[in-house]
Amino acid sequence: MRLLALDLGSKLGWALDVDGQVFSGTEDLAPMRSRRFDSPGMRYLRFAAKLYEWAPDRVVYEEVRRHLGVDAAHVYGGFLSHLQAYCDPKHLEYEGVPVAHIKRFATGKGNASKDQVIDAVKGLGFSPVDDNEADALALLALAKIDMIKDTKNEGTNQETSGLGARPKPGQKKPKKPVASLKRHRKGDI
């Protein structure tokens, strides 16, 4: 199985698990000023080419709800739409995980700094070059734990959604829900 974790942006952080072997890095997808005809849309074509190169079976991405600027929101939306356009025709599962859940998983704090996340990922034995790669590696580790929980709950009456079982109607909810990975499949939208 090829599980891909993405920190979407012009400085794309990625982590790919191929049957237990982890590869990670960052890709600078911003338009290159050195190229004469490099338009802003080239970042999306580079991203789409990377998706085909990685050929994932499942994708998780950092779900950003608040952007510092309008341009960042537009760029994020462009990457997300290309991710959906890649996954939907192939019937691949893709999931968004809120930033605070990734930080809470990695550091124990939902409002952890970038340096704290980098240090936590280094504690897992990785050497991220920047916060984008660290976020992708933390997200990959979180998704792998989620997959283990889903596998353990197969064949039981427990409903699962993302990072653990949802309580059945009438059951008490946990005091602090950790997170729920949004699952998207063709036809959900």
Coordinates of N, CA, C and O in Angstrom, one line a residue:
M1 N 0.8 -1.2 0.0 CA 0.0 0.0 0.0 C 0.9 1.2 0.0 O 1.9 1.3 0.6
R2 N 0.4 2.2 -0.7 CA 1.2 3.5 -0.8 C 0.3 4.6 -0.2 O -0.7 5.0 -0.8
L3 N 0.7 5.0 1.0 CA 0.0 6.1 1.8 C 0.7 7.4 1.6 O 1.9 7.4 2.0
L4 N 0.1 8.4 1.2 CA 0.7 9.7 0.9 C 0.1 10.7 1.9 O -1.1 10.8 2.0
A5 N 1.0 11.5 2.6 CA 0.5 12.6 3.5 C 1.1 13.9 2.9 O 2.2 13.9 2.5
L6 N 0.2 14.9 2.8 CA 0.6 16.1 2.1 C 0.3 17.3 3.0 O -0.8 17.4 3.7
D7 N 1.2 18.3 3.0 CA 1.0 19.6 3.6 C 0.9 20.5 2.4 O 2.0 20.9 1.8
L8 N -0.3 20.8 1.9 CA -0.5 21.5 0.7 C 0.0 22.9 0.8 O -0.3 23.6 1.7
G9 N 0.6 23.4 -0.3 CA 1.1 24.8 -0.4 C 2.1 24.8 -1.5 O 2.5 23.8 -2.0
S10 N 2.5 26.1 -1.8 CA 3.5 26.2 -2.8 C 4.9 25.6 -2.4 O 5.6 25.2 -3.2
K11 N 5.1 25.6 -1.1 CA 6.2 24.8 -0.6 C 5.6 23.5 0.0 O 5.2 23.5 1.2
L12 N 5.4 22.5 -0.8 CA 4.7 21.3 -0.5 C 5.5 20.4 0.4 O 6.6 20.0 0.0
G13 N 5.0 20.0 1.5 CA 5.6 19.0 2.3 C 4.9 17.6 2.0 O 3.7 17.6 1.9
W14 N 5.7 16.6 1.9 CA 5.1 15.3 1.5 C 5.8 14.2 2.3 O 7.0 14.3 2.6
A15 N 5.1 13.1 2.6 CA 5.6 11.9 3.1 C 4.9 10.7 2.5 O 3.7 10.7 2.5
L16 N 5.6 9.7 2.1 CA 5.0 8.6 1.4 C 5.5 7.3 2.1 O 6.7 7.1 2.2
D17 N 4.5 6.5 2.5 CA 4.8 5.2 3.0 C 4.5 4.2 2.0 O 3.4 4.0 1.5
V18 N 5.6 3.4 1.6 CA 5.4 2.4 0.6 C 5.7 1.1 1.3 O 6.9 0.7 1.5
D19 N 4.7 0.4 1.7 CA 4.8 -0.9 2.3 C 5.8 -0.9 3.5 O 6.7 -1.7 3.7
G20 N 5.7 0.2 4.3 CA 6.5 0.3 5.6 C 7.7 1.1 5.4 O 8.3 1.5 6.4
Q21 N 8.1 1.4 4.2 CA 9.3 2.3 4.0 C 8.9 3.7 3.7 O 8.0 3.9 2.9
V22 N 9.4 4.7 4.5 CA 9.0 6.0 4.4 C 10.0 6.9 3.6 O 11.2 6.9 3.9
F23 N 9.4 7.7 2.7 CA 10.2 8.7 1.9 C 9.5 10.0 2.2 O 8.3 10.1 2.3
S24 N 10.3 11.1 2.3 CA 9.7 12.4 2.5 C 10.5 13.5 2.0 O 11.7 13.3 1.6
G25 N 9.9 14.7 1.9 CA 10.7 15.8 1.4 C 9.8 17.0 1.2 O 8.6 17.0 1.7
T26 N 10.3 18.0 0.6 CA 9.5 19.2 0.2 C 9.7 19.4 -1.3 O 10.7 19.1 -1.9
E27 N 8.7 20.0 -1.9 CA 8.8 20.4 -3.3 C 8.4 21.9 -3.4 O 7.4 22.3 -2.8
D28 N 9.3 22.7 -4.0 CA 8.9 24.1 -4.2 C 8.2 24.2 -5.5 O 8.7 24.0 -6.6
L29 N 6.9 24.4 -5.4 CA 6.0 24.4 -6.6 C 5.6 25.8 -7.1 O 4.8 26.0 -8.0
A30 N 6.2 26.8 -6.4 CA 5.9 28.2 -6.8 C 6.4 28.4 -8.3 O 7.4 27.8 -8.7
P31 N 5.7 29.4 -9.0 CA 6.2 29.7 -10.3 C 7.6 30.2 -10.3 O 8.0 30.9 -9.4
M32 N 8.4 29.7 -11.2 CA 9.8 30.1 -11.3 C 10.0 31.3 -12.1 O 9.7 31.3 -13.3
R33 N 10.6 32.4 -11.5 CA 10.8 33.6 -12.2 C 11.9 33.5 -13.3 O 11.9 34.2 -14.2
S34 N 12.7 32.5 -13.1 CA 13.8 32.3 -14.1 C 13.3 31.7 -15.4 O 14.0 31.8 -16.4
R35 N 12.1 31.1 -15.4 CA 11.5 30.6 -16.6 C 10.6 31.7 -17.3 O 9.7 32.2 -16.6
R36 N 10.8 31.9 -18.5 CA 10.2 33.0 -19.2 C 8.7 32.9 -19.2 O 7.9 33.8 -19.0
F37 N 8.2 31.7 -19.5 CA 6.7 31.5 -19.6 C 6.1 30.7 -18.5 O 5.1 30.0 -18.7
D38 N 6.7 30.8 -17.3 CA 6.1 30.1 -16.1 C 5.0 30.9 -15.5 O 5.2 31.9 -14.8
S39 N 3.8 30.5 -15.7 CA 2.6 31.2 -15.2 C 2.3 30.7 -13.8 O 2.8 29.6 -13.4
P40 N 1.4 31.4 -13.0 CA 1.0 30.9 -11.7 C 0.4 29.5 -11.8 O 0.5 28.8 -10.8
G41 N -0.2 29.2 -12.8 CA -0.9 27.9 -13.0 C 0.1 26.7 -13.1 O -0.3 25.5 -12.9
M42 N 1.3 27.0 -13.3 CA 2.3 25.9 -13.5 C 2.5 25.1 -12.2 O 2.8 24.0 -12.2
R43 N 2.3 25.8 -11.0 CA 2.4 25.1 -9.7 C 1.5 23.9 -9.6 O 1.8 22.9 -9.1
Y44 N 0.3 24.1 -10.2 CA -0.7 23.0 -10.2 C -0.4 21.9 -11.1 O -0.6 20.7 -10.8
L45 N 0.2 22.2 -12.3 CA 0.7 21.1 -13.2 C 1.8 20.4 -12.6 O 1.9 19.1 -12.7
R46 N 2.7 21.0 -11.9 CA 3.8 20.4 -11.2 C 3.3 19.4 -10.1 O 3.8 18.3 -9.9
F47 N 2.3 19.9 -9.4 CA 1.7 19.1 -8.3 C 1.0 17.9 -8.9 O 1.2 16.8 -8.4
A48 N 0.3 18.0 -10.0 CA -0.4 16.9 -10.6 C 0.6 15.9 -11.1 O 0.4 14.7 -10.9
A49 N 1.7 16.3 -11.6 CA 2.8 15.4 -12.1 C 3.4 14.7 -10.9 O 3.7 13.4 -11.0
K50 N 3.6 15.3 -9.8 CA 4.1 14.6 -8.6 C 3.1 13.6 -8.1 O 3.5 12.5 -7.7
L51 N 1.8 13.8 -8.1 CA 0.8 12.9 -7.7 C 0.9 11.6 -8.6 O 0.9 10.5 -8.1
Y52 N 1.1 11.8 -9.9 CA 1.2 10.6 -10.8 C 2.6 9.9 -10.5 O 2.6 8.7 -10.6
E53 N 3.6 10.6 -10.1 CA 4.9 10.0 -9.8 C 4.8 9.2 -8.5 O 5.3 8.1 -8.4
W54 N 4.1 9.7 -7.5 CA 3.9 9.0 -6.2 C 3.0 7.9 -6.3 O 3.1 6.9 -5.6
A55 N 2.0 8.0 -7.2 CA 0.9 6.9 -7.4 C 0.4 6.4 -6.1 O 0.5 5.2 -5.8
P56 N -0.2 7.2 -5.2 CA -0.7 6.7 -3.9 C -2.0 5.9 -4.1 O -2.7 6.0 -5.0
D57 N -2.2 5.0 -3.0 CA -3.5 4.3 -2.9 C -4.4 5.0 -2.0 O -5.6 4.8 -2.1
R58 N -3.9 5.8 -1.1 CA -4.7 6.6 -0.2 C -3.9 7.9 0.1 O -2.7 7.9 0.2
V59 N -4.7 9.0 0.3 CA -4.0 10.3 0.6 C -4.7 10.9 1.8 O -5.9 10.9 2.0
V60 N -3.8 11.5 2.7 CA -4.3 12.3 3.8 C -3.6 13.7 3.6 O -2.4 13.8 3.1
Y61 N -4.3 14.7 3.9 CA -3.7 16.1 3.7 C -4.1 17.0 4.9 O -5.1 16.7 5.6
E62 N -3.2 18.0 5.1 CA -3.5 18.9 6.2 C -4.6 19.8 5.8 O -4.5 20.5 4.7
E63 N -5.7 19.8 6.6 CA -6.9 20.6 6.2 C -6.7 22.0 6.9 O -6.8 22.1 8.2
V64 N -6.5 23.0 6.2 CA -6.4 24.4 6.7 C -7.7 25.1 6.6 O -8.3 25.2 5.6
R65 N -8.2 25.6 7.8 CA -9.4 26.3 7.8 C -9.3 27.8 7.8 O -10.2 28.5 7.6
R66 N -8.1 28.3 8.1 CA -7.8 29.7 8.2 C -6.5 30.0 7.5 O -5.5 29.4 7.9
H67 N -6.5 30.9 6.6 CA -5.3 31.3 5.9 C -5.0 32.8 6.2 O -5.8 33.6 6.6
L68 N -3.7 33.0 6.2 CA -3.2 34.4 6.5 C -3.5 35.4 5.4 O -3.5 36.6 5.7
G69 N -3.8 35.0 4.2 CA -4.1 35.9 3.2 C -5.0 35.3 2.1 O -5.2 34.1 2.1
V70 N -5.6 36.1 1.3 CA -6.4 35.7 0.2 C -5.7 34.8 -0.8 O -6.2 33.8 -1.2
D71 N -4.5 35.2 -1.1 CA -3.7 34.5 -2.1 C -3.4 33.1 -1.6 O -3.5 32.1 -2.4
A72 N -3.0 33.0 -0.3 CA -2.8 31.6 0.2 C -4.0 30.7 0.2 O -3.9 29.5 -0.1
A73 N -5.2 31.3 0.4 CA -6.4 30.6 0.4 C -6.7 30.1 -1.0 O -7.1 28.9 -1.2
H74 N -6.4 30.9 -2.0 CA -6.7 30.5 -3.4 C -5.7 29.4 -3.8 O -6.1 28.5 -4.5
V75 N -4.4 29.6 -3.5 CA -3.4 28.6 -3.8 C -3.8 27.2 -3.2 O -3.8 26.2 -3.8
Y76 N -4.2 27.2 -1.9 CA -4.5 26.0 -1.2 C -5.7 25.4 -1.9 O -5.8 24.2 -2.1
G77 N -6.7 26.2 -2.2 CA -7.9 25.6 -2.9 C -7.6 25.0 -4.3 O -8.1 24.0 -4.7
G78 N -6.6 25.6 -5.0 CA -6.2 25.0 -6.2 C -5.5 23.7 -6.1 O -5.8 22.7 -6.8
F79 N -4.6 23.6 -5.0 CA -4.0 22.3 -4.8 C -5.0 21.2 -4.4 O -5.0 20.1 -4.8
L80 N -6.0 21.6 -3.5 CA -7.0 20.7 -3.1 C -7.9 20.2 -4.2 O -8.2 19.0 -4.3
S81 N -8.2 21.1 -5.1 CA -9.1 20.7 -6.3 C -8.3 19.8 -7.2 O -8.9 18.8 -7.7
H82 N -7.0 20.0 -7.4 CA -6.2 19.0 -8.2 C -6.1 17.7 -7.5 O -6.1 16.7 -8.2
L83 N -5.9 17.7 -6.2 CA -5.9 16.5 -5.4 C -7.2 15.7 -5.6 O -7.2 14.5 -5.9
Q84 N -8.3 16.4 -5.5 CA -9.6 15.7 -5.7 C -9.8 15.2 -7.1 O -10.3 14.1 -7.4
A85 N -9.3 16.0 -8.1 CA -9.4 15.6 -9.5 C -8.5 14.4 -9.8 O -8.9 13.6 -10.7
Y86 N -7.5 14.2 -9.0 CA -6.6 13.0 -9.2 C -7.3 11.8 -8.5 O -7.3 10.7 -9.1
C87 N -7.8 12.0 -7.3 CA -8.3 10.8 -6.5 C -9.7 10.4 -7.0 O -10.0 9.1 -7.0
D88 N -10.6 11.3 -7.3 CA -12.0 10.9 -7.6 C -12.1 9.9 -8.8 O -12.8 8.9 -8.6
P89 N -11.5 10.1 -9.9 CA -11.7 9.2 -11.0 C -11.1 7.8 -10.7 O -11.5 6.8 -11.2
K90 N -10.1 7.8 -9.8 CA -9.5 6.5 -9.4 C -10.2 5.8 -8.2 O -9.7 4.8 -7.8
H91 N -11.2 6.5 -7.7 CA -11.9 6.0 -6.5 C -11.0 5.8 -5.3 O -11.1 4.9 -4.6
L92 N -10.0 6.7 -5.2 CA -9.1 6.7 -4.1 C -9.6 7.5 -2.9 O -10.3 8.5 -3.1
E93 N -9.4 7.0 -1.7 CA -9.8 7.7 -0.5 C -8.9 8.8 -0.2 O -7.6 8.6 -0.3
Y94 N -9.4 10.0 0.1 CA -8.5 11.1 0.5 C -9.2 11.7 1.7 O -10.4 11.8 1.8
E95 N -8.4 12.2 2.7 CA -8.9 12.7 3.9 C -8.2 13.9 4.4 O -7.0 14.0 4.2
G96 N -9.0 14.9 4.9 CA -8.4 16.1 5.5 C -8.3 16.0 7.0 O -9.3 15.5 7.6
V97 N -7.2 16.4 7.5 CA -7.1 16.4 9.0 C -6.7 17.8 9.4 O -5.8 18.4 8.9
P98 N -7.5 18.4 10.3 CA -7.3 19.7 10.8 C -5.9 19.9 11.4 O -5.3 19.0 12.0
V99 N -5.3 21.1 11.2 CA -4.0 21.4 11.7 C -3.8 21.1 13.2 O -2.8 20.5 13.6
A100 N -4.8 21.6 14.0 CA -4.7 21.4 15.4 C -4.6 19.9 15.8 O -3.9 19.6 16.8
H101 N -5.3 19.1 15.1 CA -5.2 17.6 15.4 C -3.8 17.0 15.1 O -3.4 16.2 15.9
I102 N -3.2 17.5 14.0 CA -1.9 17.0 13.7 C -0.9 17.5 14.8 O -0.1 16.7 15.3
K103 N -1.0 18.7 15.2 CA -0.1 19.3 16.2 C -0.3 18.6 17.5 O 0.6 18.3 18.3
R104 N -1.6 18.3 17.9 CA -1.9 17.7 19.2 C -1.4 16.3 19.2 O -0.8 15.8 20.1
F105 N -1.5 15.6 18.0 CA -0.9 14.2 17.9 C 0.6 14.3 18.1 O 1.2 13.4 18.8
A106 N 1.3 15.2 17.4 CA 2.7 15.2 17.4 C 3.3 15.7 18.7 O 4.3 15.2 19.2
T107 N 2.7 16.7 19.4 CA 3.3 17.4 20.5 C 2.5 17.3 21.8 O 3.0 17.7 22.8
G108 N 1.2 17.0 21.7 CA 0.3 17.0 22.8 C -0.4 18.4 23.0 O -1.3 18.5 23.8
K109 N 0.0 19.3 22.1 CA -0.7 20.7 22.2 C -1.2 21.0 20.8 O -0.5 20.9 19.8
G110 N -2.5 21.4 20.7 CA -3.1 21.8 19.4 C -2.6 23.1 18.9 O -2.8 23.4 17.7
N111 N -1.9 23.9 19.7 CA -1.4 25.2 19.2 C 0.1 25.2 19.3 O 0.7 26.3 19.5
A112 N 0.8 24.1 19.1 CA 2.2 24.0 19.1 C 2.8 24.8 18.0 O 2.3 25.0 17.0
S113 N 4.0 25.3 18.3 CA 4.8 26.1 17.3 C 5.4 25.1 16.2 O 5.4 23.9 16.4
K114 N 5.8 25.7 15.1 CA 6.4 24.9 14.1 C 7.7 24.2 14.6 O 7.9 23.0 14.3
D115 N 8.5 24.9 15.4 CA 9.7 24.3 16.0 C 9.3 23.1 16.9 O 10.1 22.1 16.9
Q116 N 8.3 23.2 17.6 CA 7.9 22.1 18.5 C 7.5 20.8 17.7 O 7.8 19.7 18.0
V117 N 6.8 21.1 16.6 CA 6.4 19.9 15.7 C 7.6 19.3 15.1 O 7.8 18.1 15.0
I118 N 8.6 20.2 14.6 CA 9.8 19.7 14.0 C 10.6 18.8 15.1 O 11.0 17.7 14.7
D119 N 10.7 19.3 16.3 CA 11.4 18.6 17.3 C 10.7 17.2 17.6 O 11.3 16.2 17.8
A120 N 9.3 17.2 17.6 CA 8.6 16.0 17.9 C 8.8 15.0 16.8 O 9.0 13.8 17.1
V121 N 8.9 15.4 15.5 CA 9.1 14.5 14.4 C 10.5 14.0 14.4 O 10.8 12.8 14.1
K122 N 11.4 14.8 14.8 CA 12.8 14.4 15.0 C 12.9 13.3 16.1 O 13.7 12.4 15.9
G123 N 12.1 13.4 17.1 CA 12.0 12.4 18.1 C 11.5 11.1 17.6 O 11.7 10.0 18.3
L124 N 10.8 11.1 16.5 CA 10.3 9.8 15.9 C 11.4 9.2 15.0 O 11.2 8.1 14.4
G125 N 12.6 9.8 14.9 CA 13.7 9.3 14.1 C 13.8 9.9 12.7 O 14.6 9.4 11.9
F126 N 13.1 10.9 12.4 CA 13.1 11.5 11.1 C 14.0 12.8 11.1 O 14.2 13.3 12.2
S127 N 14.4 13.3 10.0 CA 15.2 14.5 9.9 C 14.5 15.5 8.9 O 15.1 15.7 7.8
P128 N 13.4 16.1 9.3 CA 12.7 17.0 8.4 C 13.6 18.3 8.1 O 14.2 18.8 9.0
V129 N 13.6 18.7 6.9 CA 14.3 19.9 6.5 C 13.6 21.2 6.9 O 14.2 22.2 7.1
D130 N 12.3 21.1 7.0 CA 11.5 22.3 7.4 C 10.2 21.9 8.0 O 9.9 20.7 8.1
D131 N 9.4 22.9 8.4 CA 8.1 22.6 9.0 C 7.1 21.9 8.1 O 6.2 21.1 8.5
N132 N 7.2 22.1 6.8 CA 6.3 21.5 5.8 C 6.5 20.0 5.8 O 5.6 19.2 5.8
E133 N 7.8 19.5 5.7 CA 8.1 18.1 5.7 C 7.7 17.5 7.1 O 7.2 16.4 7.2
A134 N 8.0 18.3 8.2 CA 7.6 17.8 9.5 C 6.1 17.6 9.7 O 5.7 16.5 10.2
D135 N 5.3 18.5 9.1 CA 3.9 18.3 9.2 C 3.4 17.1 8.4 O 2.6 16.4 8.9
A136 N 4.0 16.9 7.3 CA 3.7 15.7 6.5 C 4.0 14.4 7.2 O 3.3 13.5 7.2
L137 N 5.2 14.4 7.8 CA 5.6 13.2 8.5 C 4.7 12.9 9.7 O 4.4 11.8 10.0
A138 N 4.4 14.0 10.5 CA 3.5 13.8 11.6 C 2.1 13.3 11.1 O 1.5 12.4 11.7
L139 N 1.6 13.9 10.0 CA 0.3 13.4 9.5 C 0.4 12.0 9.0 O -0.6 11.2 9.2
L140 N 1.5 11.6 8.4 CA 1.7 10.2 8.0 C 1.6 9.3 9.2 O 0.9 8.2 9.2
A141 N 2.3 9.6 10.3 CA 2.3 8.8 11.5 C 0.9 8.7 12.0 O 0.4 7.6 12.4
L142 N 0.2 9.8 12.1 CA -1.2 9.8 12.6 C -2.1 8.9 11.7 O -2.9 8.1 12.2
A143 N -2.0 9.0 10.4 CA -2.8 8.2 9.5 C -2.5 6.7 9.6 O -3.4 5.9 9.5
K144 N -1.2 6.4 9.8 CA -0.9 5.0 10.0 C -1.5 4.4 11.2 O -2.0 3.3 11.2
I145 N -1.6 5.2 12.3 CA -2.2 4.7 13.5 C -3.7 4.6 13.3 O -4.3 3.6 13.7
D146 N -4.3 5.5 12.6 CA -5.7 5.4 12.2 C -6.0 4.2 11.4 O -7.0 3.5 11.7
M147 N -5.1 3.8 10.5 CA -5.4 2.6 9.7 C -5.3 1.4 10.5 O -6.1 0.4 10.3
I148 N -4.4 1.3 11.5 CA -4.3 0.2 12.4 C -5.6 0.1 13.2 O -6.2 -1.0 13.4
K149 N -6.1 1.2 13.7 CA -7.4 1.2 14.5 C -8.5 0.7 13.6 O -9.3 -0.1 14.1
D150 N -8.6 1.2 12.4 CA -9.7 0.7 11.5 C -9.6 -0.7 11.2 O -10.6 -1.4 11.1
T151 N -8.4 -1.3 11.0 CA -8.2 -2.7 10.8 C -8.6 -3.5 12.0 O -9.3 -4.6 11.8
K152 N -8.3 -3.1 13.2 CA -8.7 -3.8 14.4 C -10.2 -3.8 14.6 O -10.7 -4.7 15.2
N153 N -10.9 -2.8 14.1 CA -12.3 -2.7 14.3 C -13.1 -3.4 13.2 O -14.3 -3.4 13.2
E154 N -12.4 -3.9 12.1 CA -13.1 -4.6 11.0 C -13.8 -5.8 11.6 O -13.2 -6.6 12.4
G155 N -15.0 -6.1 11.2 CA -15.7 -7.3 11.6 C -16.4 -7.1 13.0 O -17.1 -8.0 13.4
T156 N -16.3 -5.9 13.6 CA -17.0 -5.7 14.8 C -18.2 -4.8 14.5 O -18.3 -4.3 13.4
N157 N -19.0 -4.6 15.5 CA -20.1 -3.7 15.3 C -19.8 -2.2 15.5 O -20.6 -1.4 15.5
Q158 N -18.5 -2.0 15.8 CA -18.1 -0.6 16.1 C -18.0 0.2 14.8 O -17.4 -0.3 13.8
E159 N -18.6 1.4 14.8 CA -18.4 2.3 13.6 C -17.1 3.0 13.8 O -16.8 3.5 14.9
T160 N -16.3 3.2 12.8 CA -15.1 3.9 12.9 C -15.2 5.1 11.9 O -15.8 5.0 10.9
S161 N -14.6 6.2 12.3 CA -14.5 7.3 11.5 C -13.2 8.0 11.8 O -13.1 8.7 12.9
G162 N -12.2 7.8 11.1 CA -10.9 8.5 11.3 C -10.2 7.9 12.5 O -9.8 6.8 12.5
L163 N -9.9 8.7 13.5 CA -9.0 8.4 14.5 C -9.6 7.6 15.7 O -9.1 7.6 16.8
G164 N -10.6 6.9 15.4 CA -11.2 6.0 16.5 C -12.7 5.8 16.3 O -13.3 6.3 15.3
A165 N -13.2 5.1 17.2 CA -14.6 4.7 17.0 C -15.5 5.8 17.5 O -15.3 6.5 18.4
R166 N -16.6 6.0 16.7 CA -17.7 6.9 17.1 C -18.6 6.2 18.1 O -18.9 5.0 17.9
P167 N -19.1 6.9 19.1 CA -20.0 6.2 20.0 C -21.3 5.9 19.3 O -21.7 6.7 18.4
K168 N -21.9 4.8 19.6 CA -23.2 4.5 19.0 C -24.3 5.4 19.7 O -24.1 5.9 20.8
P169 N -25.4 5.5 19.0 CA -26.5 6.3 19.6 C -26.8 5.8 21.0 O -26.9 4.6 21.3
G170 N -26.9 6.8 22.0 CA -27.2 6.4 23.3 C -25.9 6.2 24.2 O -26.0 6.3 25.4
Q171 N -24.8 6.1 23.6 CA -23.5 5.9 24.3 C -23.0 7.3 24.7 O -23.3 8.3 24.0
K172 N -22.3 7.4 25.8 CA -21.6 8.7 26.1 C -20.5 9.0 25.2 O -19.8 8.1 24.8
K173 N -20.4 10.2 24.9 CA -19.2 10.7 24.0 C -18.0 10.8 24.9 O -18.1 11.1 26.0
P174 N -16.8 10.6 24.3 CA -15.6 10.8 25.0 C -15.5 12.3 25.5 O -16.0 13.1 24.8
K175 N -14.9 12.5 26.6 CA -14.8 13.9 27.1 C -14.0 14.8 26.1 O -14.4 15.9 25.8
K176 N -12.9 14.3 25.5 CA -12.2 15.1 24.6 C -12.0 14.3 23.3 O -11.1 13.4 23.3
P177 N -12.8 14.5 22.3 CA -12.5 13.8 21.0 C -11.2 14.2 20.4 O -10.9 15.4 20.4
V178 N -10.4 13.2 20.0 CA -9.1 13.5 19.5 C -9.2 14.2 18.2 O -8.7 15.2 17.9
A179 N -9.9 13.5 17.2 CA -10.0 14.1 15.9 C -10.9 13.2 15.1 O -11.2 12.1 15.5
S180 N -11.4 13.6 14.0 CA -12.0 12.7 13.1 C -11.6 13.1 11.7 O -11.6 14.2 11.3
L181 N -11.0 12.1 11.0 CA -10.5 12.3 9.6 C -11.8 12.3 8.7 O -12.6 11.4 8.8
K182 N -11.9 13.3 7.9 CA -13.0 13.4 7.0 C -12.7 12.4 5.9 O -11.6 12.5 5.3
R183 N -13.6 11.5 5.6 CA -13.4 10.6 4.5 C -14.2 11.0 3.3 O -15.4 11.3 3.4
H184 N -13.6 11.1 2.2 CA -14.2 11.5 0.9 C -14.1 10.4 -0.1 O -13.1 9.8 -0.2
R185 N -15.2 10.1 -0.7 CA -15.2 9.1 -1.8 C -16.1 9.7 -2.9 O -16.9 10.6 -2.7
K186 N -15.9 9.1 -4.0 CA -16.7 9.6 -5.2 C -18.2 9.5 -4.9 O -18.6 8.5 -4.3
G187 N -18.9 10.6 -5.1 CA -20.3 10.6 -4.9 C -20.6 11.3 -3.6 O -21.8 11.7 -3.3
D188 N -19.6 11.6 -2.7 CA -19.9 12.3 -1.4 C -20.2 13.8 -1.6 O -20.8 14.4 -0.8
I189 N -19.6 14.3 -2.7 CA -19.7 15.8 -2.9 C -20.8 16.1 -3.8 O -21.3 15.5 -4.6

